[in-house]
Short mmCIF file of C-alpha atoms and ligand atoms in Angstrom, two decimals:
data_model
loop_
_atom_site.label_atom_id
_atom_site.label_comp_id
_atom_site.label_asym_id
_atom_site.label_seq_id
_atom_site.Cartn_x
_atom_site.Cartn_y
_atom_site.Cartn_z
CA UNK U 1 0.00 0.00 0.00
CA UNK U 2 2.85 2.36 0.79
CA UNK U 3 4.57 1.53 -2.48
CA UNK U 4 1.36 2.45 -4.30
CA UNK U 5 1.02 5.69 -2.30
CA UNK U 6 4.66 6.58 -2.94
CA UNK U 7 4.15 6.24 -6.69
CA UNK U 8 1.17 8.60 -6.51
CA UNK U 9 3.12 11.06 -4.40
CA UNK U 10 5.94 11.10 -6.96
CA UNK U 11 3.51 11.51 -9.84
CA UNK U 12 1.65 14.33 -8.10
CA UNK U 13 4.90 16.26 -7.69
CA UNK U 14 5.91 16.02 -11.35
CA UNK U 15 4.04 19.21 -12.33
CA UNK U 16 6.21 21.04 -9.78
CA UNK U 17 9.27 19.85 -11.68
CA UNK U 18 10.40 17.12 -9.30
CA UNK U 19 11.96 13.90 -10.61
CA UNK U 20 13.26 10.84 -8.81
CA UNK U 21 16.94 10.82 -7.84
CA UNK U 22 19.09 7.80 -7.28
CA UNK U 23 20.37 8.91 -3.87
CA UNK U 24 19.19 11.09 -0.95
CA UNK U 25 22.39 13.16 -1.27
CA UNK U 26 21.30 14.35 -4.72
CA UNK U 27 17.77 15.30 -3.63
CA UNK U 28 16.23 18.77 -3.17
CA UNK U 29 13.18 17.20 -1.57
CA UNK U 30 13.07 14.07 0.57
CA UNK U 31 9.73 12.45 1.31
CA UNK U 32 9.63 9.78 3.97
CA UNK U 33 6.55 7.60 3.54
CA UNK U 34 6.18 5.83 6.86
CA UNK U 35 4.69 2.63 8.26
CA UNK U 36 3.29 2.28 11.79
CA UNK U 37 2.18 -1.35 11.69
CA UNK U 38 4.85 -2.56 14.13
CA UNK U 39 7.06 -0.83 16.64
CA UNK U 40 10.16 -1.65 14.62
CA UNK U 41 8.83 0.04 11.49
CA UNK U 42 8.15 3.17 13.51
CA UNK U 43 11.65 3.16 15.04
CA UNK U 44 13.13 2.99 11.54
CA UNK U 45 11.38 6.25 10.63
CA UNK U 46 13.14 8.19 13.35
CA UNK U 47 16.55 6.67 12.70
CA UNK U 48 16.16 7.53 9.01
CA UNK U 49 15.10 11.08 9.89
CA UNK U 50 18.30 11.31 11.94
CA UNK U 51 20.31 10.57 8.80
CA UNK U 52 18.33 13.15 6.86
CA UNK U 53 19.10 15.83 9.45
CA UNK U 54 22.81 15.36 8.59
CA UNK U 55 22.01 15.96 4.92
CA UNK U 56 20.01 19.07 5.75
CA UNK U 57 22.94 20.52 7.66
CA UNK U 58 25.03 20.25 4.50
CA UNK U 59 22.22 21.54 2.26
CA UNK U 60 19.98 23.95 4.20
CA UNK U 61 17.56 24.39 1.28
CA UNK U 62 16.62 20.71 1.40
CA UNK U 63 12.86 20.21 1.94
CA UNK U 64 11.92 17.27 4.16
CA UNK U 65 8.37 15.88 4.22
CA UNK U 66 7.05 13.01 6.33
CA UNK U 67 3.85 11.22 5.37
CA UNK U 68 2.01 7.95 5.87
CA UNK U 69 0.85 6.20 9.02
CA UNK U 70 3.47 7.42 11.53
CA UNK U 71 2.82 11.00 10.36
CA UNK U 72 -0.91 10.42 10.76
CA UNK U 73 -0.39 9.01 14.24
CA UNK U 74 2.14 11.52 15.54
CA UNK U 75 1.17 14.71 13.67
CA UNK U 76 2.92 17.78 15.07
CA UNK U 77 4.91 15.63 17.50
CA UNK U 78 7.13 14.64 14.55
CA UNK U 79 8.37 18.24 14.42
CA UNK U 80 9.41 18.06 18.05
CA UNK U 81 11.44 14.91 17.56
CA UNK U 82 12.77 15.97 14.16
CA UNK U 83 12.87 19.80 13.95
CA UNK U 84 14.40 19.72 10.46
CA UNK U 85 11.13 18.39 8.99
CA UNK U 86 9.18 20.94 6.90
CA UNK U 87 5.99 19.09 6.02
CA UNK U 88 3.90 16.48 7.83
CA UNK U 89 1.08 15.02 5.74
CA UNK U 90 -1.36 12.25 6.60
CA UNK U 91 -2.78 9.18 4.90
CA UNK U 92 -5.73 11.19 3.53
CA UNK U 93 -3.93 14.36 2.50
CA UNK U 94 -1.67 13.08 -0.30
CA UNK U 95 -3.65 15.05 -2.95
CA UNK U 96 -2.80 18.30 -1.10
CA UNK U 97 0.93 17.54 -0.80
CA UNK U 98 1.94 19.54 -3.92
CA UNK U 99 0.36 22.70 -2.42
CA UNK U 100 2.15 22.08 0.89
CA UNK U 101 5.48 21.75 -0.90
CA UNK U 102 4.77 24.93 -2.88
CA UNK U 103 4.19 26.80 0.38
CA UNK U 104 7.59 25.74 1.65
CA UNK U 105 9.23 26.58 -1.69
CA UNK U 106 7.81 30.08 -1.48
CA UNK U 107 9.28 30.75 1.92
CA UNK U 108 6.88 28.93 4.27
CA UNK U 109 8.51 27.41 7.30
CA UNK U 110 6.37 24.42 8.25
CA UNK U 111 3.09 22.78 7.24
CA UNK U 112 1.17 20.04 9.06
CA UNK U 113 -1.96 18.62 7.40
CA UNK U 114 -3.19 15.28 8.72
CA UNK U 115 -6.91 15.84 8.45
CA UNK U 116 -8.89 12.66 7.85
CA UNK U 117 -11.80 12.75 5.46
CA UNK U 118 -15.00 10.73 5.00
CA UNK U 119 -14.39 10.49 1.30
CA UNK U 120 -11.98 8.34 -0.60
CA UNK U 121 -10.44 11.43 -2.15
CA UNK U 122 -6.82 10.38 -1.75
CA UNK U 123 -7.17 7.58 -4.27
CA UNK U 124 -9.83 9.00 -6.54
CA UNK U 125 -7.96 12.16 -7.35
CA UNK U 126 -4.46 10.73 -7.35
CA UNK U 127 -2.51 10.99 -10.57
CA UNK U 128 -1.86 7.74 -12.38
CA UNK U 129 1.81 7.17 -13.19
CA UNK U 130 2.41 7.05 -16.91
CA UNK U 131 4.76 4.48 -18.31
CA UNK U 132 7.09 3.71 -15.43
CA UNK U 133 8.43 0.70 -17.32
CA UNK U 134 6.93 -1.79 -14.93
CA UNK U 135 5.27 -5.09 -15.74
CA UNK U 136 3.42 -5.45 -12.45
CA UNK U 137 1.69 -2.73 -10.52
CA UNK U 138 -0.47 -2.20 -7.43
CA UNK U 139 -3.92 -0.66 -7.53
CA UNK U 140 -5.65 0.35 -4.32
CA UNK U 141 -9.34 -0.53 -4.43
CA UNK U 142 -10.24 0.55 -0.91
CA UNK U 143 -8.75 2.37 2.02
CA UNK U 144 -9.02 2.07 5.80
CA UNK U 145 -10.41 -0.76 7.87
CA UNK U 146 -13.41 -1.35 10.14
CA UNK U 147 -12.34 -4.65 11.64
CA UNK U 148 -10.53 -3.49 14.75
CA UNK U 149 -8.32 -6.49 15.40
CA UNK U 150 -7.11 -5.77 18.91
CA UNK U 151 -3.40 -5.60 17.99
CA UNK U 152 -3.78 -3.39 14.96
CA UNK U 153 -3.18 0.32 14.39
CA UNK U 154 -4.62 0.48 10.86
CA UNK U 155 -8.18 1.62 11.72
CA UNK U 156 -6.71 4.55 13.67
CA UNK U 157 -4.20 5.70 11.07
CA UNK U 158 -5.95 4.83 7.81
CA UNK U 159 -9.49 5.62 8.95
CA UNK U 160 -12.83 4.02 8.15
CA UNK U 161 -13.15 1.50 5.36
CA UNK U 162 -14.07 3.09 2.03
CA UNK U 163 -14.20 1.52 -1.40
CA UNK U 164 -13.48 3.15 -4.73
CA UNK U 165 -16.06 2.78 -7.48
CA UNK U 166 -15.50 -0.06 -9.96
CA UNK U 167 -15.48 2.52 -12.76
CA UNK U 168 -12.54 4.45 -11.37
CA UNK U 169 -10.60 1.26 -10.59
CA UNK U 170 -11.15 -0.05 -14.10
CA UNK U 171 -10.20 3.32 -15.60
CA UNK U 172 -6.94 3.26 -13.67
CA UNK U 173 -6.12 -0.31 -14.68
CA UNK U 174 -6.84 0.48 -18.35
CA UNK U 175 -4.45 3.45 -18.14
CA UNK U 176 -1.59 1.48 -16.63
CA UNK U 177 -2.12 -1.42 -19.03
CA UNK U 178 -1.69 1.08 -21.87
CA UNK U 179 1.71 1.95 -20.43
CA UNK U 180 2.82 -1.71 -20.46
CA UNK U 181 1.63 -3.15 -17.14
CA UNK U 182 0.51 -6.77 -17.50
CA UNK U 183 -0.22 -7.74 -13.91
CA UNK U 184 -2.12 -5.87 -11.23
CA UNK U 185 -2.37 -6.56 -7.52
CA UNK U 186 -5.55 -5.11 -6.05
CA UNK U 187 -4.98 -3.73 -2.58
CA UNK U 188 -7.20 -3.37 0.45
CA UNK U 189 -7.01 -4.32 4.12
CA UNK U 190 -9.92 -6.66 3.57
CA UNK U 191 -10.78 -6.91 -0.11
CA UNK U 192 -13.54 -9.40 0.73
CA UNK U 193 -15.70 -6.62 2.08
CA UNK U 194 -15.14 -4.45 -1.00
CA UNK U 195 -18.14 -2.31 -1.92
CA UNK U 196 -20.42 -3.66 0.83
CA UNK U 197 -20.79 -0.43 2.75
CA UNK U 198 -21.31 1.70 -0.34
CA UNK U 199 -23.60 -0.79 -2.07
CA UNK U 200 -21.20 -1.14 -5.01
CA UNK U 201 -20.65 -4.51 -6.67
CA UNK U 202 -19.15 -7.41 -4.69
CA UNK U 203 -15.42 -8.19 -4.81
CA UNK U 204 -15.88 -11.30 -7.01
CA UNK U 205 -18.00 -9.18 -9.38
CA UNK U 206 -15.27 -6.55 -9.50
CA UNK U 207 -12.73 -9.28 -10.29
CA UNK U 208 -14.93 -10.56 -13.10
CA UNK U 209 -15.05 -7.06 -14.62
CA UNK U 210 -11.30 -6.62 -14.30
CA UNK U 211 -10.80 -10.04 -15.88
CA UNK U 212 -12.30 -8.60 -19.07
CA UNK U 213 -9.73 -5.81 -19.46
CA UNK U 214 -7.91 -6.30 -22.72
CA UNK U 215 -4.14 -6.37 -22.53
CA UNK U 216 -4.15 -7.31 -18.84
CA UNK U 217 -2.80 -10.82 -18.29
CA UNK U 218 -2.82 -11.37 -14.55
CA UNK U 219 -4.76 -10.23 -11.50
CA UNK U 220 -3.82 -10.73 -7.86
CA UNK U 221 -5.20 -9.29 -4.67
CA UNK U 222 -4.30 -8.81 -1.05
CA UNK U 223 -5.41 -9.01 1.72
CA UNK U 224 -8.30 -11.36 2.13
CA UNK U 225 -9.76 -11.65 5.63
CA UNK U 226 -10.65 -15.31 6.36
CA UNK U 227 -13.94 -14.36 8.05
CA UNK U 228 -15.28 -12.80 4.83
CA UNK U 229 -13.93 -15.26 2.28
CA UNK U 230 -17.05 -16.08 0.25
CA UNK U 231 -17.90 -19.11 -1.88
CA UNK U 232 -18.08 -16.77 -4.87
CA UNK U 233 -14.51 -15.67 -4.31
CA UNK U 234 -13.37 -19.28 -3.98
CA UNK U 235 -15.05 -20.11 -7.30
CA UNK U 236 -13.46 -17.05 -8.92
CA UNK U 237 -10.20 -19.04 -8.83
CA UNK U 238 -11.87 -21.61 -11.05
CA UNK U 239 -13.79 -19.25 -13.30
CA UNK U 240 -11.53 -16.27 -13.98
CA UNK U 241 -8.67 -17.12 -16.28
CA UNK U 242 -6.55 -14.11 -15.29
CA UNK U 243 -6.82 -14.62 -11.55
CA UNK U 244 -3.50 -15.97 -10.29
CA UNK U 245 -3.43 -19.20 -8.29
CA UNK U 246 -2.36 -17.60 -5.05
CA UNK U 247 -4.18 -16.35 -2.01
CA UNK U 248 -2.73 -14.52 0.96
CA UNK U 249 -5.02 -15.57 3.78
CA UNK U 250 -3.58 -14.35 7.08
CA UNK U 251 -4.54 -16.58 9.99
CA UNK U 252 -2.44 -14.78 12.69
CA UNK U 253 -2.77 -17.66 15.19
CA UNK U 254 -3.83 -21.30 15.29
CA UNK U 255 -5.42 -21.04 18.74
CA UNK U 256 -9.12 -20.24 19.08
CA UNK U 257 -8.50 -18.60 22.43
CA UNK U 258 -5.98 -16.18 20.91
CA UNK U 259 -8.05 -15.59 17.77
CA UNK U 260 -10.88 -14.50 20.05
CA UNK U 261 -8.64 -12.13 21.99
CA UNK U 262 -7.39 -10.77 18.66
CA UNK U 263 -11.02 -10.14 17.60
CA UNK U 264 -10.45 -11.99 14.33
CA UNK U 265 -14.03 -13.35 14.24
CA UNK U 266 -13.23 -16.81 12.87
CA UNK U 267 -12.14 -20.07 14.40
CA UNK U 268 -9.28 -22.35 13.50
CA UNK U 269 -11.88 -24.87 12.24
CA UNK U 270 -13.57 -22.34 9.92
CA UNK U 271 -10.18 -21.26 8.58
CA UNK U 272 -9.15 -24.85 7.83
CA UNK U 273 -12.49 -25.53 6.17
CA UNK U 274 -11.96 -22.58 3.83
CA UNK U 275 -8.40 -23.68 3.01
CA UNK U 276 -9.72 -27.13 2.14
CA UNK U 277 -12.42 -25.68 -0.10
CA UNK U 278 -9.90 -23.43 -1.89
CA UNK U 279 -7.71 -26.45 -2.61
CA UNK U 280 -10.66 -28.53 -3.78
CA UNK U 281 -11.79 -25.81 -6.20
CA UNK U 282 -8.33 -24.75 -7.33
CA UNK U 283 -5.83 -27.61 -6.99
CA UNK U 284 -2.26 -26.34 -6.65
CA UNK U 285 -3.30 -22.91 -5.35
CA UNK U 286 -0.50 -21.32 -3.32
CA UNK U 287 -1.56 -20.22 0.15
CA UNK U 288 0.45 -17.77 2.23
CA UNK U 289 -0.26 -16.20 5.60
CA UNK U 290 0.72 -13.73 8.29
CA UNK U 291 1.37 -14.93 11.84
CA UNK U 292 1.84 -13.05 15.07
CA UNK U 293 3.83 -14.74 17.83
CA UNK U 294 3.77 -13.69 21.47
CA UNK U 295 0.36 -12.00 21.47
CA UNK U 296 -0.49 -11.07 25.10
CA UNK U 297 -1.59 -14.21 26.96
CA UNK U 298 -0.30 -16.63 24.29
CA UNK U 299 0.73 -19.76 26.19
CA UNK U 300 3.11 -22.42 24.96
CA UNK U 301 0.05 -24.58 24.27
CA UNK U 302 -1.50 -21.81 22.12
CA UNK U 303 1.75 -21.48 20.23
CA UNK U 304 1.87 -25.27 19.68
CA UNK U 305 -1.59 -25.01 18.14
CA UNK U 306 -0.23 -22.46 15.66
CA UNK U 307 2.56 -24.87 14.72
CA UNK U 308 0.02 -27.69 14.36
CA UNK U 309 -2.10 -25.55 12.05
CA UNK U 310 0.97 -24.80 9.95
CA UNK U 311 1.61 -28.54 9.63
CA UNK U 312 -1.93 -29.08 8.41
CA UNK U 313 -1.96 -26.22 5.90
CA UNK U 314 1.68 -26.43 4.71
CA UNK U 315 1.87 -22.80 3.61
CA UNK U 316 3.80 -21.81 0.51
CA UNK U 317 5.15 -18.81 2.37
CA UNK U 318 4.67 -17.00 5.64
CA UNK U 319 5.24 -13.54 7.07
CA UNK U 320 5.70 -13.89 10.80
CA UNK U 321 6.06 -11.11 13.35
CA UNK U 322 6.69 -10.69 17.04
CA UNK U 323 3.72 -8.95 18.60
CA UNK U 324 4.34 -5.31 19.54
CA UNK U 325 2.03 -2.82 21.31
CA UNK U 326 0.64 -0.11 19.05
CA UNK U 327 -0.84 3.24 20.06
CA UNK U 328 -4.64 3.03 20.56
CA UNK U 329 -4.76 -0.71 19.80
CA UNK U 330 -6.51 -2.35 22.82
CA UNK U 331 -4.09 -5.30 23.09
CA UNK U 332 -1.52 -2.82 24.43
CA UNK U 333 -3.55 -2.79 27.63
CA UNK U 334 -4.00 -6.59 27.81
CA UNK U 335 -2.33 -8.40 30.73
CA UNK U 336 0.14 -11.31 30.44
CA UNK U 337 2.59 -9.73 28.02
CA UNK U 338 5.12 -12.22 26.66
CA UNK U 339 8.80 -11.47 27.37
CA UNK U 340 10.87 -10.36 24.36
CA UNK U 341 13.21 -13.38 24.61
CA UNK U 342 10.27 -15.78 24.51
CA UNK U 343 8.77 -13.99 21.49
CA UNK U 344 12.12 -14.24 19.73
CA UNK U 345 12.35 -17.95 20.47
CA UNK U 346 8.81 -18.63 19.22
CA UNK U 347 9.49 -16.66 16.05
CA UNK U 348 12.63 -18.70 15.40
CA UNK U 349 10.82 -22.03 15.89
CA UNK U 350 7.98 -20.92 13.63
CA UNK U 351 10.27 -19.66 10.87
CA UNK U 352 12.35 -22.87 10.98
CA UNK U 353 9.21 -24.93 10.54
CA UNK U 354 8.07 -22.76 7.65
CA UNK U 355 11.46 -22.96 5.94
CA UNK U 356 11.02 -26.74 5.86
CA UNK U 357 7.68 -26.43 4.04
CA UNK U 358 8.83 -23.70 1.67
CA UNK U 359 11.83 -25.76 0.57
CA UNK U 360 9.70 -28.90 0.29
CA UNK U 361 7.20 -27.09 -1.95
CA UNK U 362 9.89 -25.50 -4.06
CA UNK U 363 11.73 -28.80 -4.51
CA UNK U 364 8.53 -30.46 -5.68
CA UNK U 365 8.59 -28.03 -8.61
CA UNK U 366 11.90 -29.32 -9.98
CA UNK U 367 11.35 -30.81 -13.43
CA UNK U 368 8.08 -28.96 -14.01
CA UNK U 369 7.55 -26.26 -16.62
CA UNK U 370 6.15 -22.99 -15.31
CA UNK U 371 4.64 -19.96 -17.00
CA UNK U 372 6.62 -16.97 -15.84
CA UNK U 373 5.88 -13.30 -16.37
CA UNK U 374 9.27 -11.60 -16.77
CA UNK U 375 9.66 -8.77 -14.22
CA UNK U 376 13.14 -7.69 -15.37
CA UNK U 377 16.74 -8.28 -14.36
CA UNK U 378 17.17 -10.06 -11.07
CA UNK U 379 18.27 -7.83 -8.16
CA UNK U 380 21.77 -9.22 -8.05
CA UNK U 381 22.10 -8.68 -11.75
CA UNK U 382 20.72 -5.13 -11.94
CA UNK U 383 23.48 -3.80 -9.66
CA UNK U 384 26.06 -5.33 -12.00
CA UNK U 385 24.38 -3.90 -15.05
CA UNK U 386 24.39 -0.38 -13.65
CA UNK U 387 28.11 -0.66 -13.15
CA UNK U 388 29.57 0.44 -16.49
CA UNK U 389 32.86 -1.35 -15.75
CA UNK U 390 31.30 -4.79 -15.49
CA UNK U 391 31.14 -6.62 -18.77
CA UNK U 392 28.16 -8.89 -18.93
CA UNK U 393 27.46 -10.97 -22.00
CA UNK U 394 23.78 -11.10 -22.90
CA UNK U 395 23.69 -14.88 -22.36
CA UNK U 396 24.82 -14.30 -18.76
CA UNK U 397 22.12 -11.80 -17.90
CA UNK U 398 20.05 -13.09 -15.04
CA UNK U 399 16.33 -12.47 -15.42
CA UNK U 400 13.64 -12.76 -12.83
CA UNK U 401 9.93 -13.40 -13.04
CA UNK U 402 7.08 -14.96 -11.13
CA UNK U 403 4.72 -17.85 -11.59
CA UNK U 404 0.97 -17.60 -11.19
CA UNK U 405 1.54 -18.98 -7.67
CA UNK U 406 3.89 -16.02 -7.03
CA UNK U 407 7.11 -18.05 -6.84
CA UNK U 408 10.22 -16.17 -7.91
CA UNK U 409 12.04 -17.84 -10.79
CA UNK U 410 15.49 -16.70 -11.93
CA UNK U 411 16.97 -17.73 -15.25
CA UNK U 412 19.42 -16.79 -17.98
CA UNK U 413 18.48 -16.75 -21.62
CA UNK U 414 19.53 -19.79 -23.61
CA UNK U 415 19.38 -21.25 -27.09
CA UNK U 416 15.63 -21.84 -26.92
CA UNK U 417 14.90 -18.21 -25.98
CA UNK U 418 17.72 -15.93 -26.96
CA UNK U 419 15.92 -12.61 -26.78
CA UNK U 420 13.99 -12.11 -23.59
CA UNK U 421 12.20 -8.90 -22.73
CA UNK U 422 10.61 -7.57 -19.59
CA UNK U 423 6.86 -8.10 -19.67
CA UNK U 424 6.92 -11.31 -21.69
CA UNK U 425 5.28 -14.55 -20.66
CA UNK U 426 7.74 -17.38 -21.01
CA UNK U 427 7.87 -21.05 -20.12
CA UNK U 428 10.72 -22.07 -17.83
CA UNK U 429 11.76 -25.59 -16.88
CA UNK U 430 12.72 -25.61 -13.21
CA UNK U 431 16.03 -27.24 -12.35
CA UNK U 432 16.99 -25.91 -8.90
CA UNK U 433 15.11 -24.92 -5.76
CA UNK U 434 16.16 -22.65 -2.91
CA UNK U 435 14.22 -21.32 0.05
CA UNK U 436 13.23 -17.98 -1.52
CA UNK U 437 13.51 -18.63 -5.23
CA UNK U 438 13.90 -21.20 -7.98
CA UNK U 439 16.13 -21.45 -11.02
CA UNK U 440 15.34 -22.79 -14.43
CA UNK U 441 15.89 -22.75 -18.19
CA UNK U 442 13.57 -20.83 -20.49
CA UNK U 443 12.17 -23.09 -23.16
CA UNK U 444 9.60 -21.01 -24.99
CA UNK U 445 8.27 -17.47 -25.32
CA UNK U 446 4.50 -17.30 -25.58
CA UNK U 447 3.02 -15.53 -28.57
CA UNK U 448 1.32 -12.36 -27.40
CA UNK U 449 -2.44 -12.21 -27.34
CA UNK U 450 -2.96 -15.63 -25.78
CA UNK U 451 -2.51 -14.70 -22.19
CA UNK U 452 -4.58 -15.46 -19.10
CA UNK U 453 -3.74 -18.24 -16.72
CA UNK U 454 -5.74 -20.83 -18.65
CA UNK U 455 -3.35 -20.73 -21.62
CA UNK U 456 -2.20 -24.32 -22.11
CA UNK U 457 1.53 -24.97 -22.36
N1 SAH J 501 -5.41 -6.35 6.82
C1 SAH J 501 -4.52 -7.43 6.90
C2 SAH J 501 -3.29 -7.14 7.70
C3 SAH J 501 -2.54 -5.90 7.49
S1 SAH J 501 -1.26 -5.60 8.63
C4 SAH J 501 -5.23 -8.61 7.57
O1 SAH J 501 -6.15 -8.42 8.34
O2 SAH J 501 -4.81 -9.71 7.36
C5 SAH J 501 -0.07 -6.80 8.13
C6 SAH J 501 0.30 -7.77 9.21
O3 SAH J 501 1.05 -7.13 10.22
C7 SAH J 501 -0.84 -8.42 9.94
O4 SAH J 501 -1.42 -9.46 9.23
C8 SAH J 501 -0.19 -8.89 11.22
O5 SAH J 501 0.33 -10.18 11.08
C9 SAH J 501 0.95 -7.88 11.41
N2 SAH J 501 0.68 -6.99 12.54
C10 SAH J 501 -0.28 -6.04 12.63
N3 SAH J 501 -0.22 -5.43 13.82
C11 SAH J 501 0.79 -6.01 14.52
C12 SAH J 501 1.34 -5.82 15.82
N4 SAH J 501 0.83 -4.95 16.67
N5 SAH J 501 2.40 -6.60 16.19
C13 SAH J 501 2.90 -7.52 15.33
N6 SAH J 501 2.43 -7.73 14.11
C14 SAH J 501 1.38 -7.00 13.69
FE1 SF4 J 502 -5.65 -4.51 10.99
FE2 SF4 J 502 -7.46 -6.42 11.35
FE3 SF4 J 502 -7.97 -4.38 9.73
FE4 SF4 J 502 -6.18 -6.21 9.01
S1 SF4 J 502 -8.37 -6.56 9.34
S2 SF4 J 502 -5.95 -4.00 8.87
S3 SF4 J 502 -5.24 -6.73 10.94
S4 SF4 J 502 -7.69 -4.25 11.91
#
């Protein structure tokens, strides 16, 4: 969500003459888009602002703006902790950022605007980036959240849940597809409740409309709250050819007692039922999740239940976090806090178990042929390519792409495919598996125009 917001912020500042730089040292304006989801993310903001204050000492004209969830949460207090900051803008005031920057440019000293609105203005009026050379892009379909999980800060910093109209979402996707985007990931804190409040179409209906967009090959979404996962959405994985075979379905805990204290509004049994149904309707679907360890009151037995659930589901991937108190979130006031050392230990055990399943799943793919949408050069490679001194022969260039199940596949071009381009759909035979990626040999480039996930190899 922050990546999406950052792109809109950058685009909105183009008319003022701003362009991206490759380093903070070269910048006239630094915008820090912050995250408040966990304590650690918030700490990072202030250590980064410390670095920026050094830059400002060397370049007094430098404008520093702080936005996003920490800015929304802290408001003016940011200026106290970081007096070199010129602008503080909130999660709903991105459209007004250009005016705030203009005020500073014309001699203003400081601006703080963190007003929250009842309209979904921030996304409806945001400028759509034109041709940023990307194959895959995010599109926010709703903002805020009404679920109030007891550990979570989102409802307080992103506001009430509001959905964009299908028309404006489709207009945005059409625009970015024109500029070369082939895959979109629809974003919302709980996409399953899309449109309900406003009486718009349902999320599966929205997906069906997006599935029709010409030139778009793949659709993903995140995040899907297990309590609202409908039958219609499950069947969308069978019926919509562009919908990727991957669902991020955060369970958070495998213990009913903890799920209740988290206010997640589903049980372990309901969750497992839905996982089973997804796999029955869409065999091979990749399932990933978020987990919180060390939630207040989580006993060893509760934690064991989480591990047991992981053994039943065998996730393709997992994002696991140590619980941390967040401002306003009620769990901060819950008794029986878990000591930091114990949280660390539980996280390690959980991640070790997951590593076993991730590797097992990746190894099972060896020998198979996968359809891969080429994202570009792999990270390791792109640093080499930027270095003019390094001589890289085209057959050594390492490319990266993803499968429908969102597995990262790296490969070099070979005799079968000797001219690979970003944004192409190619078939890769997998020959090696690691814990975070796979390697393979490209064997065929798909002719354009035959896309969608139902295209037969
Ligand atoms: N809307 C999504 C979650 C968004 S926040 C959902 O309901 O699934 C992303 C993840 O951060 C959460 O799934 C949770 O695992 C983690 N998280 C949120 N608040 C946290 C906290 N206080 N401590 C630790 N992890 C937290
Ligand atoms: Fe936070 Fe729960 Fe809303 Fe997700 S559903 S954003 S975890 S309150």
